[in-house]
mmCIF file of C-alpha atoms in Angstrom:
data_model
loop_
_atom_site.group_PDB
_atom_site.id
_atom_site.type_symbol
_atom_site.label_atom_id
_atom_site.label_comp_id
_atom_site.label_asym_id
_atom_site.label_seq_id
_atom_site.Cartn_x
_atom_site.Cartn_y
_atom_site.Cartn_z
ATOM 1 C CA UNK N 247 0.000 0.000 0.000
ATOM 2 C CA UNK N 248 1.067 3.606 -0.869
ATOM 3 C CA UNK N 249 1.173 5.630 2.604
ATOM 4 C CA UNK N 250 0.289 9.510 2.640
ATOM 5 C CA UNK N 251 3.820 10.025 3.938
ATOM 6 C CA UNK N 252 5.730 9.034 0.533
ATOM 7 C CA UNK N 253 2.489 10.321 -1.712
ATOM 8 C CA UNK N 254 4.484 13.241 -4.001
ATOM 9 C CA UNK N 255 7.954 11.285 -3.787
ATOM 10 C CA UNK N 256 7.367 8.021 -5.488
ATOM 11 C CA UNK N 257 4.300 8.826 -7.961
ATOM 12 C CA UNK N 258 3.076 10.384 -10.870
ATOM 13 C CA UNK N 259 3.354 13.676 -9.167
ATOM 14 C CA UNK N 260 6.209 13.859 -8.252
ATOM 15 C CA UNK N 261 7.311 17.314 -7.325
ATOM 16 C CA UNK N 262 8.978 16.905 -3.680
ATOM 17 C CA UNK N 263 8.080 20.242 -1.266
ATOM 18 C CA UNK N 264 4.896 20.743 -2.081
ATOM 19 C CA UNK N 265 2.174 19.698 0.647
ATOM 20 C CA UNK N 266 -1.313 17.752 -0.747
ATOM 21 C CA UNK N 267 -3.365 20.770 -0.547
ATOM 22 C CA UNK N 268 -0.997 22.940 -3.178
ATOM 23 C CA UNK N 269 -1.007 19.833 -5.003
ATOM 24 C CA UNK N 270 -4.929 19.237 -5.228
ATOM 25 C CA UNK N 271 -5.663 22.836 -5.739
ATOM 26 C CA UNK N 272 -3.001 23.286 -8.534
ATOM 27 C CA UNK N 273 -4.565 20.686 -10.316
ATOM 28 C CA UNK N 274 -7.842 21.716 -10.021
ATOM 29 C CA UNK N 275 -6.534 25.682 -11.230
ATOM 30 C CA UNK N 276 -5.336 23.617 -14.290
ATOM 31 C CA UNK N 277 -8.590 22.666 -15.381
ATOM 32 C CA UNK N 278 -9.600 25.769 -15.607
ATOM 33 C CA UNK N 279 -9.204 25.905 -19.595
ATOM 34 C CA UNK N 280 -10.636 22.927 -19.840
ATOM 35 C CA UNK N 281 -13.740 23.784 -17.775
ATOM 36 C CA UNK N 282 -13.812 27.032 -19.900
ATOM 37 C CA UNK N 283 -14.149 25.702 -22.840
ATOM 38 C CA UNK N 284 -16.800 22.942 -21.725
ATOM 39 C CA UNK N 285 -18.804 25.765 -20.271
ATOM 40 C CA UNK N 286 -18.409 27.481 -23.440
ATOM 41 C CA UNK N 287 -19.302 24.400 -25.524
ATOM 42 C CA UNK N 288 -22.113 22.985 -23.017
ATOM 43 C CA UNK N 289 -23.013 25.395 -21.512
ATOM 44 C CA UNK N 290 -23.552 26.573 -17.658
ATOM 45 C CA UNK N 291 -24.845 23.121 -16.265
ATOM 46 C CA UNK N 292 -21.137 22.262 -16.174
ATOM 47 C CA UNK N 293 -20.236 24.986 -13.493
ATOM 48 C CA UNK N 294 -23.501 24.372 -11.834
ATOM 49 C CA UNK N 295 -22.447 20.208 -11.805
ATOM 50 C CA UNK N 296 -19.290 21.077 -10.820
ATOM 51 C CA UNK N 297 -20.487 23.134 -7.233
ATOM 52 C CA UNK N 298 -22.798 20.081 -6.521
ATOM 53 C CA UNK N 299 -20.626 17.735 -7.006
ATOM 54 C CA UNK N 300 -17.921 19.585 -4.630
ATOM 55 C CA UNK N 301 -20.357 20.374 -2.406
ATOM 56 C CA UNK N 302 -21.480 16.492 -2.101
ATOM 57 C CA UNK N 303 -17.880 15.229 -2.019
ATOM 58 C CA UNK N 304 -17.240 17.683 1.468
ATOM 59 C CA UNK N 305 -20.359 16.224 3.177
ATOM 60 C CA UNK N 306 -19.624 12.646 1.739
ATOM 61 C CA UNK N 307 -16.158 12.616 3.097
ATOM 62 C CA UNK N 308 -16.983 15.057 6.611
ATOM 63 C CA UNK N 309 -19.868 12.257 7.389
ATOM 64 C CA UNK N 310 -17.803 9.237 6.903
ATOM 65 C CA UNK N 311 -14.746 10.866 8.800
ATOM 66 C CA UNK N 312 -17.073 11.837 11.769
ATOM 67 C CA UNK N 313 -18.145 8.208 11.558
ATOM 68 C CA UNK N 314 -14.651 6.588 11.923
ATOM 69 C CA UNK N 315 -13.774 9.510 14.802
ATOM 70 C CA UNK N 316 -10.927 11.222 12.368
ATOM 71 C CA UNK N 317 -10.420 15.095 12.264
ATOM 72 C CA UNK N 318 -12.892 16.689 10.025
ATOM 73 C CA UNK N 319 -11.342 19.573 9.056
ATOM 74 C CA UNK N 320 -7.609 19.051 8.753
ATOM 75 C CA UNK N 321 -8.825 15.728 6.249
ATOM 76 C CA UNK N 322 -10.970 18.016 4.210
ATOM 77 C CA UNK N 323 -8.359 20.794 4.085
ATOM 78 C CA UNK N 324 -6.392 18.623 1.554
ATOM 79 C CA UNK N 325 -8.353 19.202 -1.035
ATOM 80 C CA UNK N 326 -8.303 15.614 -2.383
ATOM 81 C CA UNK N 327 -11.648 15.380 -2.216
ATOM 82 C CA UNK N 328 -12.846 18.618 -3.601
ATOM 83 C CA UNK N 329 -10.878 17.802 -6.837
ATOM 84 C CA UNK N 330 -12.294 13.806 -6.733
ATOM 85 C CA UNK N 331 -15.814 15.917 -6.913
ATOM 86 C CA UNK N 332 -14.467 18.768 -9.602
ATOM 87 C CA UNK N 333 -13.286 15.504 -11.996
ATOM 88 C CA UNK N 334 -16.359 13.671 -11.692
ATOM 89 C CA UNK N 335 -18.657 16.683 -12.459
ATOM 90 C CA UNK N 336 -16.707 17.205 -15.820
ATOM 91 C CA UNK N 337 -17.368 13.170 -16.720
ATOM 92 C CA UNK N 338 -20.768 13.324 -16.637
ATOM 93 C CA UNK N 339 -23.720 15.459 -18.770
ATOM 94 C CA UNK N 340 -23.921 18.411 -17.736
ATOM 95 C CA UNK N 341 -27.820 18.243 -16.974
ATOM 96 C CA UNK N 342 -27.736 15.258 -15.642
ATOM 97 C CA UNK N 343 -30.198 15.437 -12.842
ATOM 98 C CA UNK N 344 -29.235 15.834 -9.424
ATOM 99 C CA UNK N 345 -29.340 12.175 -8.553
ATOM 100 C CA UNK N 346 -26.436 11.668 -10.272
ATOM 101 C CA UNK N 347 -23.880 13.998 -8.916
ATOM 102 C CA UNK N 348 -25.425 12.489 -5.382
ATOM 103 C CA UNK N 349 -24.510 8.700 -6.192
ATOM 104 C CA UNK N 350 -21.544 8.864 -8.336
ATOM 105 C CA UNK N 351 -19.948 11.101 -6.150
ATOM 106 C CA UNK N 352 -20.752 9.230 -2.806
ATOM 107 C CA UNK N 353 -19.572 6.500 -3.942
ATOM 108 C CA UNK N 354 -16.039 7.436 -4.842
ATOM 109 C CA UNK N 355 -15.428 9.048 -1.528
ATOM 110 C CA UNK N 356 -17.759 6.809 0.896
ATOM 111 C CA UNK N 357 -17.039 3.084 -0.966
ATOM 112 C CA UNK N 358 -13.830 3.950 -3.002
ATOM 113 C CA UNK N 359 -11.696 6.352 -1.369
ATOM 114 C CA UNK N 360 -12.978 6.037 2.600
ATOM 115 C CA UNK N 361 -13.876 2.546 3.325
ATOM 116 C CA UNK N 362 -10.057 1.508 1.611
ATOM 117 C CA UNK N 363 -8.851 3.710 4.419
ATOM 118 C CA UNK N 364 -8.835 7.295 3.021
ATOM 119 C CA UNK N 365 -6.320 9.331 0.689
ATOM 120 C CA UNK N 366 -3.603 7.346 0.109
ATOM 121 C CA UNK N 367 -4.857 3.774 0.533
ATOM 122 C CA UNK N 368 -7.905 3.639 -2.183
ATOM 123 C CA UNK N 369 -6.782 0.749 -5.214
ATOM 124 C CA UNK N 370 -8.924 2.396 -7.916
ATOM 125 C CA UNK N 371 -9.477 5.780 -9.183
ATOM 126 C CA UNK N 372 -12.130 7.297 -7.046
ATOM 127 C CA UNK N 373 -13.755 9.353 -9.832
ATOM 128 C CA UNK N 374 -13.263 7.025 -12.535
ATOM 129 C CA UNK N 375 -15.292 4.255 -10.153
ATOM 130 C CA UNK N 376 -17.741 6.583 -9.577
ATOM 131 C CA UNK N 377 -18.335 7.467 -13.346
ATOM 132 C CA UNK N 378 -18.629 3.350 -14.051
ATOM 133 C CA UNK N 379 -21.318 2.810 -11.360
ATOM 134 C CA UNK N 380 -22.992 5.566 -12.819
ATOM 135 C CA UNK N 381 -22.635 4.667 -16.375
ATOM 136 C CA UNK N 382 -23.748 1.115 -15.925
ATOM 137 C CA UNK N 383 -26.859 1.579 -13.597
ATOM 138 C CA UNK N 384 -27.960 4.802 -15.124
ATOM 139 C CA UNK N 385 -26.851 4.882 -19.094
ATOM 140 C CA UNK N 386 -29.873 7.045 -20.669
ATOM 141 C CA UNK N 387 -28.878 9.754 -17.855
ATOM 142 C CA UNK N 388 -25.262 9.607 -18.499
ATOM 143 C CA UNK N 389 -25.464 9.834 -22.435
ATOM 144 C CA UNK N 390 -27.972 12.355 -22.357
ATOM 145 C CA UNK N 391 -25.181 15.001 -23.100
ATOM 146 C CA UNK N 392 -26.559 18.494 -25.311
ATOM 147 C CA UNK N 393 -25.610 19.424 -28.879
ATOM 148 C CA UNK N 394 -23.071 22.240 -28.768
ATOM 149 C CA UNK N 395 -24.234 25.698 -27.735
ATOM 150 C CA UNK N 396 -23.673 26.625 -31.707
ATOM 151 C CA UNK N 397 -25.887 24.693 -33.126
ATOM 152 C CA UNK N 398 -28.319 24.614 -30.518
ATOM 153 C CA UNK N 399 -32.557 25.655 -31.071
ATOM 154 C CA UNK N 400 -32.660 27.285 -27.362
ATOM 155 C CA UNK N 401 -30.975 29.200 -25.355
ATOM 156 C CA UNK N 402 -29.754 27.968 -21.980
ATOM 157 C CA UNK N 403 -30.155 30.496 -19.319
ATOM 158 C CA UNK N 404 -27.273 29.658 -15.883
ATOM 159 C CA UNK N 405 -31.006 29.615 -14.360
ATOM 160 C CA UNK N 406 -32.532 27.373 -16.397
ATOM 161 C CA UNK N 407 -29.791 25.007 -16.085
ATOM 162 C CA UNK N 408 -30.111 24.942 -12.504
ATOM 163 C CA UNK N 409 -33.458 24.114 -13.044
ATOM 164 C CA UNK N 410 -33.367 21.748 -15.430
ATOM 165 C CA UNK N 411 -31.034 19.611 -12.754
ATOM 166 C CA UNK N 412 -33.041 19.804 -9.813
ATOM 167 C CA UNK N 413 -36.271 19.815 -11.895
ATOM 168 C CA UNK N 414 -36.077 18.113 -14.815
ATOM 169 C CA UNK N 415 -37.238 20.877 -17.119
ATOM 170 C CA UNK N 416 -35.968 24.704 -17.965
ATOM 171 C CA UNK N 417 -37.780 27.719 -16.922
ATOM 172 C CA UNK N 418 -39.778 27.395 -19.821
ATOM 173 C CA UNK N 419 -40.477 23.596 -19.758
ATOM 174 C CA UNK N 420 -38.154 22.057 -21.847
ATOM 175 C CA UNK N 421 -37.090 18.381 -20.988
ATOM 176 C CA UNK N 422 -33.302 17.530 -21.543
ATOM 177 C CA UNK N 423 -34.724 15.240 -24.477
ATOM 178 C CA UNK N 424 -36.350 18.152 -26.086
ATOM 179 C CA UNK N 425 -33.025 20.670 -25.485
ATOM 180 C CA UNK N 426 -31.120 18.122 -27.137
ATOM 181 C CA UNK N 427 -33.352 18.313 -30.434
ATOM 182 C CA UNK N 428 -30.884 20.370 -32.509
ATOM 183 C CA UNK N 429 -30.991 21.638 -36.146
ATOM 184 C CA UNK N 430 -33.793 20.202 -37.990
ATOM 185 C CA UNK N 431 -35.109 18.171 -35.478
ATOM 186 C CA UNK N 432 -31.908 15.641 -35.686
ATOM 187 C CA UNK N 433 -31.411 14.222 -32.345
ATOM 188 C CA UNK N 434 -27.803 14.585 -31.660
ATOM 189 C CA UNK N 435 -24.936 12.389 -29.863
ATOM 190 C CA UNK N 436 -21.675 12.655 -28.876
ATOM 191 C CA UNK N 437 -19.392 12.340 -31.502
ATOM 192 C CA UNK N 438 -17.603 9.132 -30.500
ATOM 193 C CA UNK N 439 -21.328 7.481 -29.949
ATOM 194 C CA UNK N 440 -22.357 8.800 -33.220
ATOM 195 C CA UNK N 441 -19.927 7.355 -35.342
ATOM 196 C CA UNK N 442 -19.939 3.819 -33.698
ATOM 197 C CA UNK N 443 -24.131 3.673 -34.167
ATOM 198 C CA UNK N 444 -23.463 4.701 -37.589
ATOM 199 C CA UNK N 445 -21.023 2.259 -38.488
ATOM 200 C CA UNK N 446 -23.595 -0.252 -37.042
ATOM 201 C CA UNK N 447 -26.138 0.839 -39.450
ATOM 202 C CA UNK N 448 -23.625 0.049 -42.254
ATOM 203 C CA UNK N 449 -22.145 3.681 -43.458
ATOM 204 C CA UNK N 450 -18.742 4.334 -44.084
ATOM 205 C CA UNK N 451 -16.692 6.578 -42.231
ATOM 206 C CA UNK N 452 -16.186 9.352 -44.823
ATOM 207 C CA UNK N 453 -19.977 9.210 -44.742
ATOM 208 C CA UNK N 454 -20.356 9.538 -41.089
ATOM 209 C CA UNK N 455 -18.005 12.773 -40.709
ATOM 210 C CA UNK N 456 -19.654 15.003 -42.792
ATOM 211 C CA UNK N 457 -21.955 15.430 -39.785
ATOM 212 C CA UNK N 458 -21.897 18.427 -38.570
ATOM 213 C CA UNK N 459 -21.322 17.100 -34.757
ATOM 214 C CA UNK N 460 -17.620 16.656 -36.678
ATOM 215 C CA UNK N 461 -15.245 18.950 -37.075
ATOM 216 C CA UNK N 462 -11.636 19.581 -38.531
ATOM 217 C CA UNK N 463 -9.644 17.887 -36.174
ATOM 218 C CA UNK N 464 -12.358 16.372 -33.529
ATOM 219 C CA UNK N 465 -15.657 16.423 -32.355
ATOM 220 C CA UNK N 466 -17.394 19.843 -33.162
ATOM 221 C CA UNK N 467 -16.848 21.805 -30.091
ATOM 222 C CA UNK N 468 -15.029 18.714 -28.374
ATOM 223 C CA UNK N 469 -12.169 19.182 -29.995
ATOM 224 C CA UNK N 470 -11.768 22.289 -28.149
ATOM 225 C CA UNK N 471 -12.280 21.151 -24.596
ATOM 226 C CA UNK N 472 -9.743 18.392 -25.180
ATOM 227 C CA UNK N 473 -7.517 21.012 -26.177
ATOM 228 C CA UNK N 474 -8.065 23.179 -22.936
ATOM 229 C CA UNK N 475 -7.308 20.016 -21.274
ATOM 230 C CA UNK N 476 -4.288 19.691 -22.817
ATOM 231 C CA UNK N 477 -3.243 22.912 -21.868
ATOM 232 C CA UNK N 478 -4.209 22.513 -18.601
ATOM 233 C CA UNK N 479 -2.186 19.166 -18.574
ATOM 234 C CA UNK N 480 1.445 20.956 -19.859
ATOM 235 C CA UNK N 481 0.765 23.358 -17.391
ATOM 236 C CA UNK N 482 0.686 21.052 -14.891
ATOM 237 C CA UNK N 483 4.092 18.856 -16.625
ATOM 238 C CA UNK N 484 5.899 22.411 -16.526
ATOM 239 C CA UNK N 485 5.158 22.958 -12.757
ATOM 240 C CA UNK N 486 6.467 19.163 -12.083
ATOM 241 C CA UNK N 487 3.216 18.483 -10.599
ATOM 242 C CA UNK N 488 2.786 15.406 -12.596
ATOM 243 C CA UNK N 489 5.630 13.698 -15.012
ATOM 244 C CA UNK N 490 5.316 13.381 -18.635
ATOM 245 C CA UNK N 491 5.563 9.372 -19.133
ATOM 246 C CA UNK N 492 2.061 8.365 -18.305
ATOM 247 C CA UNK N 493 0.376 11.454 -20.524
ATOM 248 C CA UNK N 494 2.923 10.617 -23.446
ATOM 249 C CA UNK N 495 2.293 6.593 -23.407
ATOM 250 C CA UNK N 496 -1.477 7.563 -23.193
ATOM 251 C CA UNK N 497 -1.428 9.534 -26.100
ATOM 252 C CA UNK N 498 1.005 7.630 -28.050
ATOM 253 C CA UNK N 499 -0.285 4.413 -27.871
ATOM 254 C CA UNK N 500 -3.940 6.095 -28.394
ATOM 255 C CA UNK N 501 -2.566 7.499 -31.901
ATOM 256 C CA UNK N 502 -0.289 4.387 -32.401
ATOM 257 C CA UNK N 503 -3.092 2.100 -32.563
ATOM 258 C CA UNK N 504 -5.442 4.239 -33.886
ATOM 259 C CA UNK N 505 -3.178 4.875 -37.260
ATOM 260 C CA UNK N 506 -2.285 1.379 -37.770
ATOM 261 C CA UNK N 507 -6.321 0.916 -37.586
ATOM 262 C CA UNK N 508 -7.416 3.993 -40.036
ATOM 263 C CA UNK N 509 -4.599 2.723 -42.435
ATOM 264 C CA UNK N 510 -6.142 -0.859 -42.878
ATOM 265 C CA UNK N 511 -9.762 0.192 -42.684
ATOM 266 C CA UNK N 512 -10.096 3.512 -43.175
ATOM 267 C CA UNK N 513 -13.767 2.876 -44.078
ATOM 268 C CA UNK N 514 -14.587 1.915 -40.678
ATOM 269 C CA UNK N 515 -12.263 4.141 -38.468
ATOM 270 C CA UNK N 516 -11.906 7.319 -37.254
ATOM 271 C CA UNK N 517 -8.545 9.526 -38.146
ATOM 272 C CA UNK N 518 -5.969 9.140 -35.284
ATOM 273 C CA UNK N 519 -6.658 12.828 -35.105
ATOM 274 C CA UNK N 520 -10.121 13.129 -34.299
ATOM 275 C CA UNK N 521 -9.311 10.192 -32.102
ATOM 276 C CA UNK N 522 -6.931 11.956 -29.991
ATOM 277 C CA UNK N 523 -9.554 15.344 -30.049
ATOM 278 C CA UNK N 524 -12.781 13.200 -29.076
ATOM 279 C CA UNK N 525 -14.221 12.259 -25.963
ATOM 280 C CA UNK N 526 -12.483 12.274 -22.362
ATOM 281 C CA UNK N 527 -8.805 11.608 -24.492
ATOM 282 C CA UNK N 528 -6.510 14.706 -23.030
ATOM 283 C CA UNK N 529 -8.994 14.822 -19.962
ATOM 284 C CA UNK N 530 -7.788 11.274 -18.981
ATOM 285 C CA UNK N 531 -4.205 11.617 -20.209
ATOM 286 C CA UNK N 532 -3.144 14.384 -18.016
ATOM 287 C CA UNK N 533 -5.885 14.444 -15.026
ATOM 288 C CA UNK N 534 -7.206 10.805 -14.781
ATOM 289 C CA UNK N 535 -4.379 8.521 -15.664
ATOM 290 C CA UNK N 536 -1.875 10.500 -13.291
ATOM 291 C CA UNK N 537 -3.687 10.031 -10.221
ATOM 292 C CA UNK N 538 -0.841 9.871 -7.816
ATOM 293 C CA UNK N 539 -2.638 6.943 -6.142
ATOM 294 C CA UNK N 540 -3.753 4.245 -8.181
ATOM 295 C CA UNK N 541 -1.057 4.651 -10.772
ATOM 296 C CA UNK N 542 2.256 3.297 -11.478
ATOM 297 C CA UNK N 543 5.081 4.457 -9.248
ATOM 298 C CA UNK N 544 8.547 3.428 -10.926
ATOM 299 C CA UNK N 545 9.389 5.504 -14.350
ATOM 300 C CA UNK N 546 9.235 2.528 -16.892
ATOM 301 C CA UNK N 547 6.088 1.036 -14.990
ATOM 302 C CA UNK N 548 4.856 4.678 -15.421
ATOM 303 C CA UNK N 549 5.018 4.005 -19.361
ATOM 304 C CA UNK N 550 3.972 0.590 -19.442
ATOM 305 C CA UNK N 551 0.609 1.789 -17.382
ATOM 306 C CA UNK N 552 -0.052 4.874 -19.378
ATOM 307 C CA UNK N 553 0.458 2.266 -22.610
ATOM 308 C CA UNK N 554 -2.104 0.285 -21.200
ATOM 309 C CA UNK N 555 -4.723 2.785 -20.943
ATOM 310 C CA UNK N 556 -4.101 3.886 -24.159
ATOM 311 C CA UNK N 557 -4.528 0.675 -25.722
ATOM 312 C CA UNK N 558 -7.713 0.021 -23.495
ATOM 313 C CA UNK N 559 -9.562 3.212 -24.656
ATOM 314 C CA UNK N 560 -8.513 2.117 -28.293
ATOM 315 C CA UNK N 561 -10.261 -1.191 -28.002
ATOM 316 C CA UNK N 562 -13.011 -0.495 -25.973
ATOM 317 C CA UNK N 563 -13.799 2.253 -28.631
ATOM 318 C CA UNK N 564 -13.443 0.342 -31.680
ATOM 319 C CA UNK N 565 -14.747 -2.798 -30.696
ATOM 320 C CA UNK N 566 -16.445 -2.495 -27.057
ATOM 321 C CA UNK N 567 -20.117 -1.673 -26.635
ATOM 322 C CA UNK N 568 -19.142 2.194 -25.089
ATOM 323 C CA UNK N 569 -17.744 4.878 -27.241
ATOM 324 C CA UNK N 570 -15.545 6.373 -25.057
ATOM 325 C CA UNK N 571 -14.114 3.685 -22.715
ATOM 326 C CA UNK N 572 -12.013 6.123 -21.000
ATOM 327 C CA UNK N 573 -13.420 5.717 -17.207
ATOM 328 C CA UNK N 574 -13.002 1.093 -17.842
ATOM 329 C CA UNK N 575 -9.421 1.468 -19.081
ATOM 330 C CA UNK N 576 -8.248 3.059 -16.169
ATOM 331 C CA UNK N 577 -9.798 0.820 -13.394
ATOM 332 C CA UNK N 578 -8.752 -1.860 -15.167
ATOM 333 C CA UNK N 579 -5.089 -0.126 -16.045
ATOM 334 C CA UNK N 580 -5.567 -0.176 -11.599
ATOM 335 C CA UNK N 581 -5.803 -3.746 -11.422
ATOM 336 C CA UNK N 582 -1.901 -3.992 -13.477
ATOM 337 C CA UNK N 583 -0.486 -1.781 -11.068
ATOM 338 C CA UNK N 584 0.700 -4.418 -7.975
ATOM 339 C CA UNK N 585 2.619 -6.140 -11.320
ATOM 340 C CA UNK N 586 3.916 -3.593 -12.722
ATOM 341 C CA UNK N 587 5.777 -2.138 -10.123
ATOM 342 C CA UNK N 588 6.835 -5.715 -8.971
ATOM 343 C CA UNK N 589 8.649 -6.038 -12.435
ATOM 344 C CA UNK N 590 10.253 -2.488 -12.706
ATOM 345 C CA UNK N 591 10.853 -1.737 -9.364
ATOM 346 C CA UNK N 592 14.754 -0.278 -9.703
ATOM 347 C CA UNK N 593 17.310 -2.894 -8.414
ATOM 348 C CA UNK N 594 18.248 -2.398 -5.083
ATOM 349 C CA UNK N 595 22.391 -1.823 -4.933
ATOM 350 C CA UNK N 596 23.643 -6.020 -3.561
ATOM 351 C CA UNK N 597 20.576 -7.951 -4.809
ATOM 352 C CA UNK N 598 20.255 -9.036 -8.147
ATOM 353 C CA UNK N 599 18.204 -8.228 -10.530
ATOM 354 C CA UNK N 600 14.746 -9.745 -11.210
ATOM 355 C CA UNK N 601 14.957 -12.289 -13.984
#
């Protein structure tokens, strides 16, 4: 088990001086561009997702410390689980209703992070575990994510958005089924979900993109939160808060895989591009993947686990029945971890070397 005490020395962030709470709250100020460009693209249900979901993730944790008799306030002062909330509020729709936030969120702190003995201690991702208990037991809720703002039939008022996730319905009336009626009355999807129903249906891909849910280089509007994530993400490689080996071998194996697939079949797969600018992809690379936690701790286990993921998302997207697959390659990138670091643990100077 990783202890508290050796936390920012021998993980993924691994920038020695700093305490957890400059750590947590760094990380959270670099997903700022990420969550403005979301916000931008989806509109204000992701700020008012993200202050639930931070909101639920102090009570969760204060109630369960109070339970097991630890200190309330120096725990919650750490910030870890103010930025578990903040990561699962930007995985899930941002009207999802209110339900939602309460369960998924719960659950990582209470079941995930708490019961496994608190920051420091938990095997699997908090957030991502969350997400997947949310995603299986609830999938109409959790896919029922809103055309872009652009191309969008009604405007979404910060009110109406609060509404809408304590409600169920705008000021006006309007359902979250009838908001996401765009442009001509064409129900739209993500674009990762679109393109695998489509291929179902028998279209080819060239077909498929000249949706306008597509764009140059990703996703229409998508492709520009995954880039605020990935400048969030070198912001956080240039402070040292996390290392560059698990992002890289994310992204790398991600393209890798995804070329070798578009040149055999282009007909029936995506560009490596819009691969790499769709869905959760820069989201997960820099602030899912690194989680000081459950990831790899040695630098060539660090590469092998980010390859991993990266080859997990690939498959669970091309052949898997979910379209992103981001949240189920990294819990089951967890399970690898124990292994990994068994088998690239540095050699310690007199003992020889692991054959």
């Amino acid at each position: 088990m990783k202890s508290i005490s050796n936390l920012f020395v021998s993980s993924p962030h691994g920038k020695v001086g700093l305490t957890t709470n400059q750590v947590m709250r760094m990380v959270c100020y670099a997903c700022i561009p990420g969550i403005a460009a979301q916000t931008f693209i989806f509109g204000w249900g992701v700020v008012v997702q993200a202050l639930l979901c931070i909101l639920i993730a102090l009570a969760s944790e204060a109630l369960v410390l109070s339970l097991r008799e630890k200190p309330v306030r120096r725990t919650l002062s750490d910030g870890s689980a103010i930025l578990t909330g903040l990561l699962i509020a930007l995985s899930i729709p941002p009207l999802a209703p209110w339900w939602i936030s309460v369960i998924g969120v719960s659950f990582a702190i209470i079941i995930v992070k708490q019961l496994y003995g608190g920051l420091g201690f938990n095997l699997f991702n908090p957030a991502m575990a969350g997400y997947v208990v949310l995603l299986i037991s609830f999938p109409v809720a959790m896919t029922n994510w809103l055309p872009v703002q652009q191309v969008m039939t009604y405007d979404i008022s910060f009110l109406d958005c609060v509404s809408s996730i304590f409600t169920g319905f705008t000021l006006d009336g309007y359902s979250v089924n009838q908001l996401r009626i765009a442009v001509d009355g064409i129900t739209m999807a993500t674009p990762l979900d679109h393109f695998k129903t489509q291929i179902d249906l028998g279209l080819t891909a060239s077909e498929i993109i000249k949706s306008p849910i597509y764009g140059e280089y990703g996703g229409t509007g998508w492709e520009w939160v995954n880039l605020g994530y990935l400048v969030g993400g070198l912001l956080l490689l240039k402070q040292g808060i996390i290392r560059w080996h698990i992002p890289l071998a994310v992204i790398a194996s991600l393209f890798t895989l995804s070329l070798i697939s578009y040149s055999i079949t282009p007909d029936l797969s995506l560009t490596p591009m819009i691969t790499l600018f769709s869905g959760a992809t820069m989201f997960a690379a820099f602030f899912i993947a690194t989680d000081p936690i459950s990831a790899s701790t040695t630098v060539r286990g660090r590469l092998i686990y980010g390859a991993i993921i990266g080859m997990l998302i690939f498959m669970i997207r091309e052949w898997g029945g979910y379209p992103d697959g981001v949240a189920f390659a990294v819990l089951l990138a967890n399970l690898t971890v124990p292994l990994i670091d068994y088998y690239t643990r540095p050699t310690v100077y007199g003992h020889k070397a692991k054959g």
